[in-house]
Each structure stands twice: as structure tokens, then as C-alpha cells.
CSV table of C-alpha atoms in Angstrom, one decimal:
chain,number,residue,atom,x,y,z
A,1,UNK,CA,-41.5,-6.8,98.7
A,2,UNK,CA,-44.7,-5.0,99.6
A,3,UNK,CA,-47.4,-4.3,97.1
A,4,UNK,CA,-46.4,-0.6,97.1
A,5,UNK,CA,-42.8,-1.3,96.3
A,6,UNK,CA,-43.8,-3.8,93.6
A,7,UNK,CA,-46.1,-1.3,92.0
A,8,UNK,CA,-43.4,1.3,92.0
A,9,UNK,CA,-41.0,-1.2,90.2
A,10,UNK,CA,-43.6,-2.0,87.6
A,11,UNK,CA,-44.3,1.8,86.9
A,12,UNK,CA,-40.5,2.4,86.6
A,13,UNK,CA,-40.2,-0.5,84.1
A,14,UNK,CA,-43.1,0.7,82.1
A,15,UNK,CA,-41.6,4.3,82.0
A,16,UNK,CA,-38.3,2.8,80.9
A,17,UNK,CA,-40.0,0.9,78.1
A,18,UNK,CA,-41.9,3.9,77.1
A,19,UNK,CA,-38.7,6.0,77.0
A,20,UNK,CA,-37.0,3.4,74.9
A,21,UNK,CA,-39.9,3.2,72.5
A,22,UNK,CA,-39.9,7.0,72.1
A,23,UNK,CA,-36.2,6.9,71.5
A,24,UNK,CA,-36.5,4.2,68.9
A,25,UNK,CA,-39.3,6.2,67.2
A,26,UNK,CA,-37.2,9.4,67.1
A,27,UNK,CA,-34.2,7.4,65.6
A,28,UNK,CA,-36.6,5.8,63.0
A,29,UNK,CA,-38.0,9.3,62.1
A,30,UNK,CA,-34.5,10.7,61.8
A,31,UNK,CA,-33.3,7.8,59.6
A,32,UNK,CA,-36.4,8.2,57.3
A,33,UNK,CA,-35.7,11.8,57.0
A,34,UNK,CA,-32.1,11.2,56.2
A,35,UNK,CA,-33.0,8.6,53.7
A,36,UNK,CA,-35.6,10.9,52.1
A,37,UNK,CA,-32.9,13.7,51.9
A,38,UNK,CA,-30.5,11.3,50.3
A,39,UNK,CA,-33.1,10.1,47.8
A,40,UNK,CA,-33.9,13.8,46.9
A,41,UNK,CA,-30.2,14.5,46.4
A,42,UNK,CA,-29.9,11.4,44.3
A,43,UNK,CA,-32.9,12.3,42.3
A,44,UNK,CA,-31.5,15.8,41.6
A,45,UNK,CA,-28.2,14.3,40.3
A,46,UNK,CA,-30.1,11.7,38.3
A,47,UNK,CA,-27.1,9.2,38.3
A,48,UNK,CA,-26.5,7.8,41.8
A,49,UNK,CA,-28.5,4.6,42.5
A,50,UNK,CA,-30.7,4.4,45.6
A,51,UNK,CA,-29.4,1.3,47.4
A,52,UNK,CA,-25.9,0.0,48.4
A,53,UNK,CA,-26.2,-2.9,46.0
A,54,UNK,CA,-27.1,-0.6,43.1
A,55,UNK,CA,-24.2,1.7,44.0
A,56,UNK,CA,-21.8,-1.2,44.0
A,57,UNK,CA,-23.2,-2.5,40.6
A,58,UNK,CA,-23.0,1.1,39.2
A,59,UNK,CA,-19.3,1.3,40.3
A,60,UNK,CA,-18.6,-2.2,38.7
A,61,UNK,CA,-20.4,-1.1,35.5
A,62,UNK,CA,-18.4,2.1,35.4
A,63,UNK,CA,-15.1,0.1,35.9
A,64,UNK,CA,-16.2,-2.2,33.1
A,65,UNK,CA,-17.1,0.6,30.8
A,66,UNK,CA,-13.8,2.2,31.5
A,67,UNK,CA,-12.0,-1.0,30.7
A,68,UNK,CA,-14.1,-1.5,27.5
A,69,UNK,CA,-13.1,2.1,26.3
A,70,UNK,CA,-9.5,1.3,27.1
A,71,UNK,CA,-9.7,-1.9,25.1
A,72,UNK,CA,-11.4,-0.2,22.2
A,73,UNK,CA,-8.6,2.4,22.1
A,74,UNK,CA,-5.9,-0.3,22.2
A,75,UNK,CA,-7.7,-2.2,19.4
A,76,UNK,CA,-8.0,1.0,17.3
A,77,UNK,CA,-4.3,1.6,17.9
A,78,UNK,CA,-3.4,-1.9,16.9
A,79,UNK,CA,-5.6,-1.8,13.8
A,80,UNK,CA,-4.0,1.6,12.8
A,81,UNK,CA,-0.5,-0.1,13.3
A,82,UNK,CA,-1.5,-3.1,11.2
A,83,UNK,CA,-2.9,-0.9,8.4
A,84,UNK,CA,0.4,1.2,8.4
A,85,UNK,CA,2.5,-2.0,8.3
A,86,UNK,CA,0.3,-3.4,5.4
A,87,UNK,CA,0.7,-0.1,3.5
A,88,UNK,CA,4.5,-0.1,4.2
A,89,UNK,CA,4.7,-3.7,3.0
A,90,UNK,CA,2.7,-3.0,-0.1
A,91,UNK,CA,5.0,0.0,-0.9
A,92,UNK,CA,8.1,-2.2,-0.3
A,93,UNK,CA,6.6,-4.9,-2.6
A,94,UNK,CA,5.9,-2.4,-5.3
A,95,UNK,CA,9.3,-0.8,-4.9
A,96,UNK,CA,11.1,-4.2,-5.1
A,97,UNK,CA,9.1,-5.2,-8.1
A,98,UNK,CA,10.1,-2.0,-9.9
A,99,UNK,CA,13.7,-2.6,-8.9
A,100,UNK,CA,13.5,-6.2,-10.2
A,101,UNK,CA,12.0,-5.0,-13.4
A,102,UNK,CA,14.6,-2.2,-13.7
A,103,UNK,CA,17.4,-4.8,-13.1
A,104,UNK,CA,15.8,-7.3,-15.6
A,105,UNK,CA,15.6,-4.5,-18.4
A,106,UNK,CA,19.1,-3.4,-17.6
A,107,UNK,CA,20.3,-7.0,-18.0
A,108,UNK,CA,18.3,-7.4,-21.2
A,109,UNK,CA,19.6,-4.2,-22.7
A,110,UNK,CA,23.1,-5.3,-21.9
A,111,UNK,CA,22.6,-8.6,-23.7
A,112,UNK,CA,20.8,-6.9,-26.7
A,113,UNK,CA,23.7,-4.5,-27.1
A,114,UNK,CA,25.9,-7.5,-27.7
A,115,UNK,CA,23.4,-9.2,-30.0
A,116,UNK,CA,22.7,-6.2,-32.2
A,117,UNK,CA,26.2,-6.2,-33.8
A,118,UNK,CA,25.5,-9.9,-34.8
A,119,UNK,CA,22.2,-8.8,-36.4
A,120,UNK,CA,24.1,-6.0,-38.3
A,121,UNK,CA,26.6,-8.5,-39.6
A,122,UNK,CA,23.8,-10.7,-40.9
A,123,UNK,CA,22.2,-7.8,-42.7
A,124,UNK,CA,25.5,-6.6,-44.2
A,125,UNK,CA,26.4,-10.1,-45.4
A,126,UNK,CA,22.9,-10.8,-46.9
A,127,UNK,CA,22.9,-7.3,-48.5
A,128,UNK,CA,26.2,-8.1,-50.2
A,129,UNK,CA,25.0,-11.3,-51.8
A,130,UNK,CA,24.7,-11.1,-55.6
A,131,UNK,CA,21.3,-11.4,-57.2
A,132,UNK,CA,22.3,-14.6,-59.0
A,133,UNK,CA,23.5,-16.3,-55.7
A,134,UNK,CA,20.4,-15.4,-53.6
A,135,UNK,CA,18.7,-18.7,-54.6
A,136,UNK,CA,21.7,-20.8,-53.2
A,137,UNK,CA,20.9,-23.1,-50.4
A,138,UNK,CA,23.6,-21.6,-48.1
A,139,UNK,CA,22.2,-18.1,-48.6
A,140,UNK,CA,18.7,-19.3,-48.1
A,141,UNK,CA,19.7,-21.1,-44.8
A,142,UNK,CA,21.4,-17.8,-43.6
A,143,UNK,CA,18.3,-15.9,-44.5
A,144,UNK,CA,16.1,-18.2,-42.5
A,145,UNK,CA,18.4,-17.9,-39.5
A,146,UNK,CA,18.3,-14.1,-39.8
A,147,UNK,CA,14.5,-14.1,-40.0
A,148,UNK,CA,14.3,-16.4,-37.0
A,149,UNK,CA,16.6,-14.1,-35.0
A,150,UNK,CA,14.6,-11.1,-36.0
A,151,UNK,CA,11.4,-12.7,-35.1
A,152,UNK,CA,12.5,-13.7,-31.6
A,153,UNK,CA,13.8,-10.2,-31.1
A,154,UNK,CA,10.5,-8.8,-32.0
A,155,UNK,CA,8.7,-11.2,-29.7
A,156,UNK,CA,10.9,-9.9,-26.9
A,157,UNK,CA,9.8,-6.4,-27.6
A,158,UNK,CA,12.8,-5.3,-29.7
A,159,UNK,CA,11.9,-3.1,-32.6
A,160,UNK,CA,13.9,-1.2,-35.2
A,161,UNK,CA,13.7,2.7,-35.1
A,162,UNK,CA,12.2,4.2,-38.2
A,163,UNK,CA,14.6,6.8,-39.5
A,164,UNK,CA,14.8,7.6,-43.2
A,165,UNK,CA,12.3,10.3,-44.2
A,166,UNK,CA,11.4,11.0,-40.6
A,167,UNK,CA,12.1,14.2,-38.8
A,168,UNK,CA,15.3,14.2,-36.8
A,169,UNK,CA,14.5,13.2,-33.1
A,170,UNK,CA,17.5,13.5,-30.7
A,171,UNK,CA,15.8,11.0,-28.5
A,172,UNK,CA,15.9,8.3,-31.3
A,173,UNK,CA,18.6,9.4,-33.7
A,174,UNK,CA,22.2,10.3,-33.5
A,175,UNK,CA,23.2,12.7,-36.3
A,176,UNK,CA,26.8,12.1,-37.4
A,177,UNK,CA,26.8,14.2,-40.6
A,178,UNK,CA,24.7,16.6,-42.6
A,179,UNK,CA,24.0,16.3,-46.4
A,180,UNK,CA,22.7,18.7,-48.9
A,181,UNK,CA,18.9,18.6,-49.5
A,182,UNK,CA,17.9,16.4,-52.4
A,183,UNK,CA,14.7,16.2,-54.4
A,184,UNK,CA,11.7,16.1,-52.0
A,185,UNK,CA,13.8,16.2,-48.9
A,186,UNK,CA,13.1,18.8,-46.2
A,187,UNK,CA,15.6,20.3,-43.9
A,188,UNK,CA,16.0,18.6,-40.6
A,189,UNK,CA,14.8,15.2,-41.9
A,190,UNK,CA,16.8,12.0,-41.9
A,191,UNK,CA,18.3,11.5,-45.4
A,192,UNK,CA,20.2,8.2,-44.7
A,193,UNK,CA,20.5,5.6,-42.1
A,194,UNK,CA,24.1,4.5,-41.4
A,195,UNK,CA,23.4,2.2,-38.5
A,196,UNK,CA,20.0,0.9,-37.6
A,197,UNK,CA,18.8,1.7,-34.1
A,198,UNK,CA,16.5,-0.3,-31.8
A,199,UNK,CA,14.1,0.1,-28.9
A,200,UNK,CA,13.3,-2.4,-26.2
A,201,UNK,CA,9.8,-2.0,-24.6
A,202,UNK,CA,9.8,1.7,-25.7
A,203,UNK,CA,13.2,2.3,-24.2
A,204,UNK,CA,16.1,3.1,-26.6
A,205,UNK,CA,18.7,0.4,-26.7
A,206,UNK,CA,20.7,1.9,-29.5
A,207,UNK,CA,20.2,5.2,-31.3
A,208,UNK,CA,20.0,5.2,-35.0
A,209,UNK,CA,23.1,6.6,-36.6
A,210,UNK,CA,22.0,8.9,-39.4
A,211,UNK,CA,22.7,11.7,-41.8
A,212,UNK,CA,20.5,14.7,-41.6
A,213,UNK,CA,19.3,17.0,-44.4
A,214,UNK,CA,20.8,20.6,-43.9
């Protein structure tokens, strides 16, 4: 190859390298311009990260936050469900206790209704004892048994209803007859108790059978 041809080849290579360098410079400038434009857009939005790694981390964080919100919502729903079930259980327990108490009181009243006639017979029998016989050992034994029975009934919450001299109360008294007003008696008051009434825990077991002043 002659010197002239060699020179021409070298010049062509240099021109090629210069052209490639210029193209690379133009591409670099274009990339920088695009990056600057992207950064400006990101700066305006104020939320998007600047690099690919940050974008990926932001997406992952957003997904995590979304899952956390979903878990919080599920937890809130479960807590609400548990609170509702606890409230329902408490209401059920209270209702059951009330039903048990009502059943117990119903059963107790049923038993008392059968015992009270025995108490009545004790009182009638003791009331019919002559004065000169009240000191007898048999009468004394019956009196002690009667007092023991009355004491146990009182401890259970059984109390006699006050009647004579009280104003007639249909919730406590059962009027079976009327009598003329006597001295110091007012109309509508109880003049005589024919059968003693009783209450059990403020609930009437048996109404007093009474005669009322006209």
C-alpha cells in the first residue's frame, strides 16, 4: 500500500471515530435531557422515586401497606365479632340465671304452699290448748317444734302478711266478707284475719283471707 493510500485509510478511520464520538455525545445529551425531564415530572408529582430500585421499593412498600390495612380491617372485624359474641354470651348467662332463679322460686313456692297448711294446723292446735294445759311437756314440745318451723321459714325469706288494722290491699289480702264498722275501725280496713297469708322474698305465696270493714 502506498503512503498516499495509507494516509487516506487513516483519515477515514479518524473520521469514523469522530462520527461515532459525536453520535455517542448526542445520545448522552439526549439521555441526560430525558432524565432531567423525568426528574422534573417526578418532582412535580412529589411521590415517585428517582431510581428503579427506589421505584421497586416503593411498590413493595405500597403492597405491604395495602396488606397491613387489609389485616387491620380483618382484625377489627374479628374483634367486633368477638365482642358481639361475648355480649350475646353475657346476655344468655343472665337470661339463664334469671330462668333458674324463676324456676327455683316457683319450686320453692310450690313446696311452701304444701307446708303452710301444716303451720296453720300447728297454730290452730296450740291456740285450742287450755290455759291450765300449756305447761304440759307435750304442749311445750309442740310449741318448740312450731317455733323451730317458723324460724326456718323466716330464714328462708317467708314472712307473714300483716292484715288486721291495715288498709285492705288486693295485692296482699283476699276479702271474703264485710263486717259492720266497730269502735275505732275505719271503712276499708281489715277487721279480722280468717287465714294468715305469707310472702316469699317479697312475692305473695298465699293471700291473707280477711274480713273488711264496710
